[in-house]
Amino acid sequence: MVQAQVWNLAKHFDGFPDDSNFELKVEELPEPRDGEVLLEAVFLSVDPYMRLVSCFSLNEGDVMIGTQVARVIQSNNSAFPVGTHVVASCGWRTHTVCDGKGLTTLMADWPQNVPMSLALGAIGMPGLTALYGIEEVLGLQEGDTLLVNAAAGAVGSVVGQIAKIKGCKVVGSAGSDAKVAFVKELGFDEAFNYKTVGSLEEALRKASPDGYDCYFDNVGGPFTTAALQQMKNFGRIAVCGSISMYNDSTPQTGPYPYLTMIFKQIKMEGFMETRWEHKNPESLKRLMGWINEGKLQGREHITKGFENMPAAFIGVLKGQNIGKAIVSV
Amino acid sequence: MVQAQVWNLAKHFDGFPDDSNFELKVEELPEPRDGEVLLEAVFLSVDPYMRLVSCFSLNEGDVMIGTQVARVIQSNNSAFPVGTHVVASCGWRTHTVCDGKGLTTLMADWPQNVPMSLALGAIGMPGLTALYGIEEVLGLQEGDTLLVNAAAGAVGSVVGQIAKIKGCKVVGSAGSDAKVAFVKELGFDEAFNYKTVGSLEEALRKASPDGYDCYFDNVGGPFTTAALQQMKNFGRIAVCGSISMYNDSTPQTGPYPYLTMIFKQIKMEGFMETRWEHKNPESLKRLMGWINEGKLQGREHITKGFENMPAAFIGVLKGQNIGKAIVSV
């Protein structure tokens, strides 16, 4: 009989999450039946979207949503023999019994020297989000100037690197000097700390006096108000996240963007990476290829210990991570 | 020697325009030189965009911007013989001396029974705006449900009719019961008076309980906040105008739309019809074809007398027109 540790949503978020929103439980797991497997978490993902989605999809007492890299430690399903590593969306749990549905086996020839945790980052959902935002939404072209915010985060850091691979000028905004130094190391052409820069408009203008062809938005709110003013005519905006707004109890307001969108004939599109799921196998291979060639770095911010899931999650919402935030068990 | 009457911008708009913003002047025109023509205005257009664009492009004392259908009454340019009717962007003037640049001769075989004033409306800029918004921006497909506001206006009324030609369900919002009756006559499936409807969200839901695939926006502001909530996933929005915001001295604010855009994966694009100018000859023929077949009505709201230009213009901003607002000389 295996005991799973499980983090539940103790009470719904209202404003910024704290420890009181979570409770750690122990769950007795049944033996896997025919077709089922027993998974053991190796790496768990903490992501900003969890703040948002849990409000709509969870009841108090439910297991927190989330994805993990897990190892099959018991198997009655020939598709997932013992020792297989899978990506599983089974929430904040150390152990899980499930049938094979929704499990994705890690790429067959995953290289020894590439951490499997990247399957939750640069070679996983955040990497795919960056890639699809750039290719499917923005249609980024060589020579374009791209703006990305939360640039040191799991998605933003990959966005900037892919844009550099594609021959673009990349400007990044991030929330600390260490993050700015990090994205410059990654090859960003310009980067600034939006918290200390004074006027955001001025910083955006200085970083690219000619304006921006493309803007990959992870932040929303007033940042986008400022960015809109610096877009070139026919600018394209991929709306991927709104982390500046996730912890608001009442919706933030600001000037309507519509007039600017008309004058500059701007296209703005909200998206989720699941839309292009059918392309994932091919796309993950491309991301892995760039990692192997040294063109893409998958920086991670690893917190040790399943007991630290809430702290790691709150850290992400506070912007304490550089690169992809991961909890290792 | 011909005297032109000319409406100037006496002082810049601040809030809602009134008579004090305009002044009527008399101008002595020179004789047309080689290559030049003398135009006499027949119909003049008044449009909401003038409120906006004049702020950026005019100095106090400049002639108000605008387009007219004019007759050539003197000509030293063989391309425009006397008696030719042209569309000319020469502003609020009864007479103009100009070389041929920027003049567009009315379609060669303009039918006797079609008023030439439609070259400023359904077979002119507003008609092209409707067509390009539908085809180039929204990519409207048979079976889609389309929402359009300012539905009884120059652009909105054409938008709804083209959408019906394309086999769509059309819902219109307008600002009076007479306008609602008018667009229902045009074949709109549903229409409501947004001023008396109480809850806009409720009216939008009732008119199309399944939501909207496409939204052609002429209004902006809080209307769009409400409309966003009723869009289907992957909804497309063409941002054509923001008439609810043109007369604000300080920009209106409202909830940021970005989170909704992400969840519903909404695409929103600002546009101006000039982007597809190269398609105009073909497009105007299509619009004329629909007029001839009786599938498209070019309703007009005609004010008589050049002296009434400001009143007609202010009337448009107040929503007093049904169909295209025109001043006849």
XYZ file of C-alpha atoms in Angstrom:
658
model
C 0.000 0.000 0.000
C 1.520 3.309 -1.127
C 0.851 6.607 0.595
C 0.679 9.711 -1.590
C 1.294 13.188 -0.315
C -1.133 15.607 -1.872
C -1.458 19.403 -1.787
C -5.087 20.498 -1.797
C -6.613 23.901 -2.350
C -7.711 24.567 1.229
C -9.565 27.727 0.347
C -9.980 29.739 -2.826
C -7.451 32.456 -3.582
C -8.493 35.999 -2.879
C -5.715 38.385 -3.789
C -2.180 37.123 -3.331
C -1.927 33.421 -2.301
C -0.384 32.503 1.031
C 0.148 29.316 3.024
C -3.426 29.305 4.266
C -4.662 28.528 0.748
C -3.030 25.098 0.763
C -3.151 21.974 2.873
C -0.956 18.890 2.731
C -2.826 15.574 3.020
C -1.836 11.967 2.973
C -3.806 9.628 0.750
C -3.778 5.816 0.780
C -3.533 4.627 -2.816
C -5.203 1.430 -4.052
C -3.210 -1.226 -5.929
C -3.156 -0.475 -9.681
C -5.706 -2.584 -11.496
C -5.513 -4.001 -15.014
C -4.436 -1.223 -17.403
C -3.325 1.023 -14.570
C 0.063 2.261 -13.459
C 1.509 3.737 -10.276
C 3.436 6.963 -10.861
C 6.032 8.570 -8.621
C 6.673 12.284 -9.130
C 10.265 13.254 -9.949
C 9.820 16.914 -10.943
C 6.742 19.078 -10.525
C 5.935 22.279 -12.352
C 4.723 25.478 -10.729
C 3.328 28.012 -13.175
C 1.485 31.330 -13.032
C -1.540 29.932 -14.885
C -2.350 27.782 -11.833
C -3.365 30.910 -9.938
C -5.932 31.664 -12.544
C -7.240 28.326 -13.670
C -7.744 26.958 -10.169
C -10.348 29.685 -9.589
C -12.503 28.306 -12.360
C -11.821 24.613 -12.279
C -11.302 23.674 -8.634
C -13.479 23.411 -5.555
C -12.016 23.882 -2.109
C -10.552 20.555 -1.019
C -9.600 19.536 -4.575
C -6.027 18.636 -5.465
C -4.085 21.582 -6.929
C -3.760 21.311 -10.693
C -0.374 20.809 -12.302
C 1.953 18.779 -14.448
C 4.862 16.592 -13.393
C 7.568 14.362 -14.769
C 6.923 11.013 -13.115
C 8.448 7.558 -13.175
C 6.293 4.451 -13.557
C 7.063 2.345 -10.489
C 4.367 -0.294 -10.886
C 2.598 -1.173 -14.120
C -0.317 -3.203 -15.374
C -0.235 -1.380 -18.694
C 2.184 -2.580 -21.372
C 2.337 0.878 -22.936
C 4.045 2.207 -19.811
C 6.512 -0.343 -18.422
C 8.174 0.174 -15.028
C 10.967 2.746 -15.355
C 9.251 4.749 -18.098
C 9.271 8.502 -17.583
C 6.091 10.334 -18.460
C 4.646 13.832 -18.350
C 1.391 13.648 -16.414
C -1.175 16.274 -15.517
C -2.133 14.702 -12.237
C -1.741 17.700 -9.960
C 0.361 18.344 -6.869
C 0.845 14.686 -5.795
C 3.857 12.537 -5.047
C 2.170 9.332 -6.171
C -0.720 8.645 -8.477
C -2.575 5.600 -9.700
C -4.032 6.109 -13.160
C -4.792 4.432 -16.427
C -2.596 5.566 -19.342
C -4.958 8.266 -20.568
C -3.354 11.694 -20.827
C 0.137 10.388 -20.086
C 2.866 11.359 -22.545
C 6.011 9.282 -22.602
C 9.173 11.367 -22.694
C 10.754 11.598 -26.148
C 12.213 8.163 -26.952
C 15.819 9.283 -27.389
C 15.960 11.847 -24.584
C 19.687 12.541 -24.215
C 21.469 11.589 -20.997
C 22.920 15.084 -20.583
C 19.599 16.927 -20.851
C 17.702 17.121 -17.541
C 14.318 15.457 -17.750
C 12.844 18.425 -15.929
C 13.090 20.362 -19.197
C 10.044 18.382 -20.267
C 8.192 20.825 -17.996
C 10.053 23.838 -19.384
C 11.958 24.585 -22.567
C 11.048 21.196 -24.064
C 7.551 21.211 -22.632
C 4.526 23.419 -22.262
C 6.406 26.735 -21.788
C 8.690 26.017 -24.755
C 5.727 25.105 -26.948
C 3.925 28.245 -25.807
C 6.901 30.344 -26.865
C 7.226 28.558 -30.201
C 3.544 28.688 -31.155
C 3.211 32.289 -30.018
C 6.114 33.228 -32.260
C 5.270 31.115 -35.295
C 1.497 30.701 -35.271
C 0.369 33.954 -33.679
C 3.033 36.570 -34.400
C 4.364 35.164 -37.651
C 7.744 36.550 -36.595
C 10.045 37.259 -39.542
C 13.801 37.697 -39.784
C 14.645 41.341 -39.126
C 11.589 42.010 -36.962
C 12.048 43.724 -33.621
C 10.364 41.774 -30.833
C 9.430 42.910 -27.350
C 8.891 40.333 -24.620
C 8.132 40.888 -20.949
C 8.597 38.561 -17.997
C 11.645 37.938 -20.158
C 13.538 35.867 -17.595
C 10.582 33.590 -16.977
C 9.898 30.103 -18.268
C 8.168 31.312 -21.432
C 9.800 34.719 -21.945
C 13.349 33.396 -21.830
C 12.549 30.864 -24.557
C 10.679 33.460 -26.626
C 13.721 35.717 -26.761
C 16.082 32.880 -27.637
C 13.887 31.556 -30.453
C 13.548 35.102 -31.806
C 17.346 35.376 -31.847
C 17.568 32.024 -33.689
C 15.195 33.552 -36.251
C 17.416 36.592 -36.769
C 15.373 39.194 -34.912
C 16.241 42.062 -32.620
C 14.983 41.189 -29.134
C 14.132 43.564 -26.300
C 13.271 42.105 -22.906
C 11.699 43.532 -19.789
C 12.262 41.846 -16.432
C 11.853 42.637 -12.771
C 15.394 42.560 -11.342
C 18.926 43.414 -12.363
C 19.907 39.755 -12.064
C 17.172 38.850 -14.525
C 18.311 41.578 -16.896
C 21.866 40.232 -16.729
C 20.553 36.721 -17.348
C 18.604 37.591 -20.507
C 21.543 39.576 -21.875
C 23.644 36.448 -21.367
C 21.017 34.587 -23.383
C 21.670 36.965 -26.272
C 18.870 39.533 -25.911
C 19.910 42.750 -27.672
C 18.414 45.043 -25.062
C 16.905 44.481 -21.651
C 15.778 46.645 -18.774
C 14.478 46.318 -15.231
C 10.956 47.696 -15.435
C 10.861 48.219 -11.665
C 13.712 50.730 -11.612
C 13.495 52.245 -15.056
C 11.311 55.218 -14.150
C 9.279 55.753 -17.298
C 8.368 52.515 -19.044
C 7.473 54.429 -22.230
C 10.913 56.005 -22.236
C 12.654 52.673 -21.640
C 10.728 51.051 -24.479
C 11.544 53.952 -26.800
C 15.207 53.927 -25.875
C 15.537 50.171 -26.377
C 14.083 50.424 -29.872
C 13.628 53.981 -31.161
C 11.939 52.661 -34.329
C 9.318 50.793 -32.320
C 8.316 47.141 -32.295
C 6.970 44.845 -34.989
C 5.980 42.166 -32.500
C 5.162 42.015 -28.819
C 4.914 38.766 -26.875
C 2.904 39.672 -23.786
C 3.109 37.691 -20.556
C 2.185 40.554 -18.261
C -0.832 42.577 -19.470
C -2.198 45.625 -17.646
C -0.315 48.930 -17.741
C 2.701 47.342 -19.443
C 0.583 46.710 -22.511
C -0.811 50.240 -22.413
C 2.758 51.525 -22.678
C 3.835 48.934 -25.238
C 0.926 49.752 -27.552
C 2.248 53.297 -27.898
C 5.583 51.954 -29.108
C 4.258 49.450 -31.632
C 4.932 50.076 -35.311
C 2.042 50.269 -37.727
C 0.708 46.779 -38.446
C 2.301 45.538 -35.226
C 1.333 42.074 -34.017
C 0.742 41.189 -30.383
C 0.560 37.681 -28.948
C -1.343 37.777 -25.665
C 0.001 34.808 -23.738
C -0.311 35.806 -20.102
C -1.379 38.607 -17.790
C 0.647 37.908 -14.668
C 0.269 41.516 -13.502
C -3.436 40.842 -13.149
C -3.722 37.306 -11.750
C -3.793 38.318 -8.121
C -6.320 41.121 -8.377
C -9.496 40.696 -6.362
C -11.216 43.211 -8.620
C -10.247 43.622 -12.275
C -7.688 46.346 -12.996
C -8.762 49.111 -15.307
C -6.848 51.239 -17.762
C -7.317 53.227 -20.950
C -9.117 51.286 -23.668
C -6.611 50.161 -26.315
C -9.007 50.282 -29.265
C -8.200 53.694 -30.746
C -4.491 52.947 -30.798
C -5.237 49.616 -32.419
C -7.128 51.380 -35.213
C -4.539 54.074 -35.912
C -1.688 51.594 -35.975
C -3.774 48.777 -37.484
C -2.576 46.457 -34.773
C -3.451 42.792 -34.539
C -3.691 41.290 -31.068
C -4.472 37.655 -30.363
C -4.934 35.702 -27.179
C -3.801 32.098 -27.340
C -3.127 28.888 -25.458
C -0.568 26.400 -26.701
C -3.064 23.542 -26.638
C -4.505 24.867 -29.900
C -1.604 23.368 -31.855
C -1.321 20.130 -29.858
C -1.249 18.106 -33.077
C 2.134 19.692 -33.846
C 3.674 18.873 -30.464
C 5.791 15.817 -31.389
C 7.459 17.708 -34.240
C 7.776 20.902 -32.189
C 9.330 19.174 -29.180
C 11.930 17.665 -31.513
C 12.803 21.130 -32.796
C 13.138 22.485 -29.261
C 15.334 19.526 -28.292
C 17.387 20.131 -31.432
C 18.090 23.725 -30.427
C 19.020 22.575 -26.915
C 21.445 20.012 -28.357
C 22.983 22.594 -30.677
C 23.498 24.959 -27.745
C 21.206 27.599 -29.312
C 18.604 27.325 -26.593
C 19.291 27.295 -22.869
C 16.746 25.827 -20.512
C 17.598 27.647 -17.296
C 15.747 26.327 -14.263
C 15.023 27.534 -10.765
C 14.780 24.344 -8.731
C 13.219 24.117 -5.283
C 13.879 20.904 -3.406
C 11.157 19.035 -1.568
C 7.501 18.349 -2.276
C 6.655 20.077 0.995
C 7.800 23.335 -0.600
C 5.278 23.334 -3.478
C 3.253 26.298 -2.112
C 6.386 28.350 -1.405
C 7.729 27.654 -4.895
C 4.378 28.588 -6.429
C 4.113 31.815 -4.441
C 7.711 32.540 -5.440
C 6.724 32.357 -9.112
C 3.866 34.798 -8.582
C 6.307 37.113 -6.822
C 8.770 36.792 -9.688
C 11.484 35.172 -7.565
C 12.452 32.601 -10.199
C 14.921 33.015 -13.029
C 13.990 30.540 -15.738
C 11.524 27.719 -15.240
C 10.389 27.094 -11.652
C 10.553 23.403 -10.813
C 10.107 21.425 -7.609
C 12.215 18.290 -7.350
C 11.021 15.502 -5.084
C -13.144 84.646 -60.744
C -14.888 81.999 -58.629
C -15.531 82.374 -54.939
C -15.346 79.246 -52.792
C -17.092 78.874 -49.490
C -14.870 77.063 -47.036
C -15.410 75.704 -43.515
C -12.311 76.048 -41.371
C -11.461 74.553 -38.025
C -11.731 77.741 -35.938
C -10.422 76.109 -32.804
C -9.462 72.584 -31.880
C -12.141 70.296 -30.497
C -12.178 69.765 -26.785
C -14.966 67.408 -25.821
C -18.091 67.533 -27.940
C -17.855 69.844 -31.005
C -20.153 72.846 -31.253
C -20.584 75.776 -33.642
C -17.683 77.678 -32.116
C -15.248 75.106 -33.537
C -16.019 76.100 -37.115
C -15.904 79.236 -39.189
C -17.217 79.853 -42.706
C -14.872 81.812 -44.973
C -14.988 82.981 -48.534
C -11.953 82.325 -50.691
C -11.146 83.858 -54.100
C -9.963 81.070 -56.367
C -7.330 81.577 -59.079
C -7.996 80.534 -62.664
C -7.034 76.870 -63.218
C -3.627 76.651 -64.877
C -2.379 74.012 -67.304
C -3.210 70.571 -65.926
C -5.622 71.954 -63.372
C -9.377 71.698 -62.997
C -12.040 73.646 -61.140
C -14.342 71.436 -59.054
C -17.796 72.246 -57.735
C -19.025 70.185 -54.788
C -22.285 68.301 -55.320
C -22.355 66.063 -52.227
C -20.117 66.260 -49.176
C -19.487 63.551 -46.643
C -19.594 63.997 -42.882
C -18.057 61.121 -40.939
C -17.114 60.360 -37.349
C -13.422 59.921 -38.213
C -13.191 63.666 -38.901
C -13.554 64.354 -35.196
C -10.518 62.293 -34.518
C -8.222 62.873 -37.434
C -8.577 66.647 -37.397
C -6.957 66.654 -33.950
C -3.786 65.194 -35.356
C -3.639 66.567 -38.873
C -5.084 70.088 -38.703
C -4.000 73.399 -37.264
C -6.541 75.973 -36.227
C -7.521 77.933 -39.328
C -7.058 74.951 -41.674
C -9.879 73.726 -43.897
C -11.841 70.843 -42.343
C -10.853 67.515 -43.887
C -13.343 65.534 -45.918
C -14.372 63.914 -49.156
C -16.927 65.070 -51.712
C -18.500 64.135 -54.992
C -17.700 67.078 -57.259
C -18.354 68.040 -60.859
C -15.571 69.390 -63.058
C -16.814 72.816 -64.216
C -13.608 74.073 -65.841
C -10.767 71.927 -67.086
C -7.230 72.228 -68.354
C -6.647 68.530 -67.793
C -7.754 66.086 -70.468
C -8.123 63.297 -67.946
C -11.012 65.186 -66.307
C -13.176 66.896 -68.951
C -15.909 69.348 -67.934
C -18.941 67.463 -66.642
C -16.903 64.595 -65.160
C -17.894 63.564 -61.647
C -15.080 62.744 -59.282
C -14.544 61.788 -55.673
C -12.121 64.299 -54.176
C -10.605 64.621 -50.713
C -10.441 68.378 -50.788
C -12.176 69.153 -47.522
C -15.248 71.194 -46.631
C -15.256 73.470 -49.717
C -17.810 74.355 -52.383
C -15.179 74.973 -55.057
C -11.628 73.805 -55.474
C -8.865 74.332 -57.986
C -6.539 71.351 -58.148
C -4.409 69.263 -60.436
C -5.759 65.754 -61.051
C -3.777 64.104 -58.257
C -5.900 62.178 -55.798
C -9.087 62.579 -57.857
C -11.027 59.411 -58.624
C -13.461 59.495 -61.514
C -16.783 57.890 -60.672
C -17.161 54.363 -62.038
C -17.522 54.662 -65.837
C -20.941 53.035 -66.121
C -22.542 54.509 -62.995
C -26.247 53.749 -63.470
C -28.715 56.611 -63.872
C -30.937 55.302 -61.092
C -28.187 55.063 -58.461
C -27.557 58.355 -56.640
C -24.000 59.560 -57.102
C -23.882 60.352 -53.418
C -23.485 56.606 -52.801
C -19.883 57.104 -53.925
C -19.433 58.572 -50.440
C -21.376 55.749 -48.793
C -22.266 52.191 -49.724
C -20.192 52.398 -52.930
C -17.440 54.421 -51.351
C -15.244 54.548 -48.289
C -17.840 53.262 -45.792
C -18.844 50.396 -48.102
C -15.209 49.439 -48.645
C -14.605 49.626 -44.911
C -17.465 47.214 -44.322
C -16.296 44.858 -47.062
C -12.620 44.767 -46.070
C -13.465 44.442 -42.386
C -15.616 41.436 -43.179
C -13.406 39.746 -45.744
C -9.853 40.753 -44.900
C -10.033 41.152 -41.127
C -12.823 38.896 -39.867
C -12.710 36.260 -42.586
C -16.460 35.907 -42.094
C -17.774 32.489 -43.120
C -21.256 31.279 -44.011
C -23.028 30.254 -40.822
C -21.067 32.582 -38.563
C -22.938 34.803 -36.124
C -21.853 38.427 -36.467
C -22.367 41.292 -34.051
C -22.177 44.860 -35.317
C -22.790 48.084 -33.428
C -23.657 51.535 -34.732
C -25.644 49.176 -36.940
C -27.763 51.856 -38.589
C -24.735 53.961 -39.488
C -22.924 54.308 -42.795
C -20.582 51.399 -42.146
C -22.662 49.246 -39.785
C -25.681 49.090 -42.072
C -23.523 47.819 -44.937
C -21.689 45.370 -42.661
C -24.950 43.701 -41.665
C -26.220 43.501 -45.232
C -22.998 41.990 -46.594
C -23.028 39.475 -43.742
C -26.574 38.488 -44.724
C -25.450 38.105 -48.370
C -22.766 35.746 -47.041
C -25.314 33.615 -45.203
C -24.590 34.693 -41.645
C -26.753 35.421 -38.644
C -26.532 39.147 -37.927
C -27.181 40.938 -34.639
C -27.152 44.727 -34.601
C -27.021 47.292 -31.840
C -28.247 50.831 -32.473
C -29.223 53.895 -30.492
C -32.919 54.410 -31.231
C -36.042 52.399 -31.900
C -36.246 53.876 -35.393
C -32.724 52.634 -36.117
C -33.606 49.197 -34.784
C -36.650 49.091 -37.065
C -34.478 50.211 -39.990
C -31.864 47.478 -39.590
C -34.554 44.837 -39.169
C -35.971 46.053 -42.488
C -32.502 45.546 -43.950
C -32.693 41.893 -42.928
C -30.772 41.826 -39.632
C -31.880 38.756 -37.648
C -31.838 40.517 -34.296
C -31.425 44.113 -33.235
C -31.776 46.087 -30.033
C -31.653 49.661 -28.801
C -28.622 49.712 -26.516
C -29.878 52.882 -24.823
C -33.073 51.340 -23.485
C -32.083 47.707 -23.132
C -31.011 47.837 -19.504
C -28.238 45.253 -19.356
C -26.145 45.158 -22.514
C -24.703 41.764 -21.516
C -28.213 40.391 -21.198
C -29.295 41.850 -24.559
C -26.256 40.375 -26.285
C -26.894 36.991 -24.674
C -30.552 37.025 -25.584
C -29.879 37.980 -29.206
C -27.473 35.066 -29.615
C -27.427 32.636 -26.689
C -24.566 30.687 -28.333
C -22.392 33.795 -28.523
C -20.675 35.464 -31.465
C -18.062 34.252 -33.928
C -17.363 37.742 -35.225
C -17.772 41.276 -33.945
C -17.453 44.337 -36.152
C -16.793 47.176 -33.738
C -17.596 50.788 -34.551
C -18.110 51.913 -30.971
C -15.378 50.713 -28.587
C -15.381 51.454 -24.861
C -17.781 49.654 -22.529
C -19.678 48.093 -25.448
C -16.598 46.064 -26.291
C -16.116 45.080 -22.655
C -19.602 43.565 -22.738
C -19.207 42.052 -26.209
C -15.963 40.302 -25.260
C -17.843 38.322 -22.623
C -20.233 37.032 -25.280
C -17.648 36.050 -27.895
C -17.236 32.366 -28.699
C -13.832 30.769 -28.345
C -11.608 31.796 -31.266
C -13.857 34.806 -31.877
C -12.583 37.449 -34.300
C -13.017 41.162 -33.749
C -12.541 43.869 -36.381
C -11.868 47.177 -34.656
C -13.070 49.763 -37.134
C -14.168 52.698 -34.996
C -14.547 53.887 -31.429
C -17.266 56.498 -31.713
C -18.082 56.207 -28.002
C -14.618 57.603 -27.304
C -14.032 60.294 -29.933
C -15.346 63.163 -27.865
C -13.536 62.396 -24.633
C -11.160 65.047 -23.373
C -9.425 62.423 -21.266
C -9.230 58.784 -22.366
C -11.956 56.522 -20.980
C -10.828 53.618 -18.880
C -12.283 50.174 -18.372
C -11.253 46.650 -17.439
C -8.298 45.383 -19.448
C -9.510 42.907 -22.087
C -6.385 40.755 -22.131
C -7.396 37.924 -19.796
C -10.630 37.356 -21.667
C -8.692 37.371 -24.929
C -6.440 34.599 -23.617
C -9.193 32.361 -22.263
C -11.259 32.645 -25.418
C -8.240 32.849 -27.737
C -9.706 35.915 -29.341
C -8.170 37.741 -32.270
C -8.732 41.494 -32.446
C -7.449 43.711 -35.219
C -7.622 47.440 -35.824
C -7.820 48.451 -39.469
C -8.360 51.243 -41.972
C -9.771 50.547 -45.394
C -6.858 52.265 -47.140
C -4.759 49.146 -46.510
C -6.493 47.369 -49.391
C -6.710 50.352 -51.769
C -5.297 48.248 -54.595
C -8.499 46.194 -54.493
C -10.837 49.203 -54.668
C -11.834 49.097 -58.358
C -12.858 45.451 -58.099
C -14.500 45.959 -54.697
C -16.537 48.986 -55.801
C -17.851 46.916 -58.708
C -18.980 44.215 -56.295
C -20.720 46.770 -54.076
C -22.432 48.327 -57.116
C -23.443 44.819 -58.239
C -25.185 44.155 -54.922
C -26.924 47.535 -55.150
C -28.143 46.720 -58.664
C -29.371 43.298 -57.579
C -31.299 44.871 -54.714
C -29.263 42.939 -52.132
C -27.680 46.056 -50.671
C -29.499 49.247 -49.752
C -27.599 52.494 -49.500
C -29.809 54.442 -47.136
C -28.802 58.093 -46.756
C -29.508 60.890 -44.337
C -29.241 64.032 -46.469
C -28.872 67.550 -45.090
C -29.372 70.345 -47.577
C -27.059 73.324 -47.809
C -23.306 73.745 -47.468
C -23.956 76.173 -44.619
C -25.209 73.212 -42.570
C -21.954 71.195 -42.680
C -21.169 71.692 -38.961
C -24.719 70.851 -37.909
C -24.697 67.705 -40.066
C -21.326 66.705 -38.638
C -22.406 67.261 -35.051
C -25.565 65.292 -35.857
C -23.438 62.296 -36.863
C -21.493 62.445 -33.610
C -24.818 62.571 -31.761
C -26.098 59.608 -33.745
C -28.934 61.528 -35.395
C -28.423 59.970 -38.816
C -29.884 56.746 -40.140
C -27.624 55.505 -42.912
C -24.888 57.594 -44.470
C -24.867 61.282 -43.538
C -24.487 63.467 -46.622
C -24.666 67.194 -47.224
C -26.018 68.214 -50.635
C -25.043 71.602 -52.025
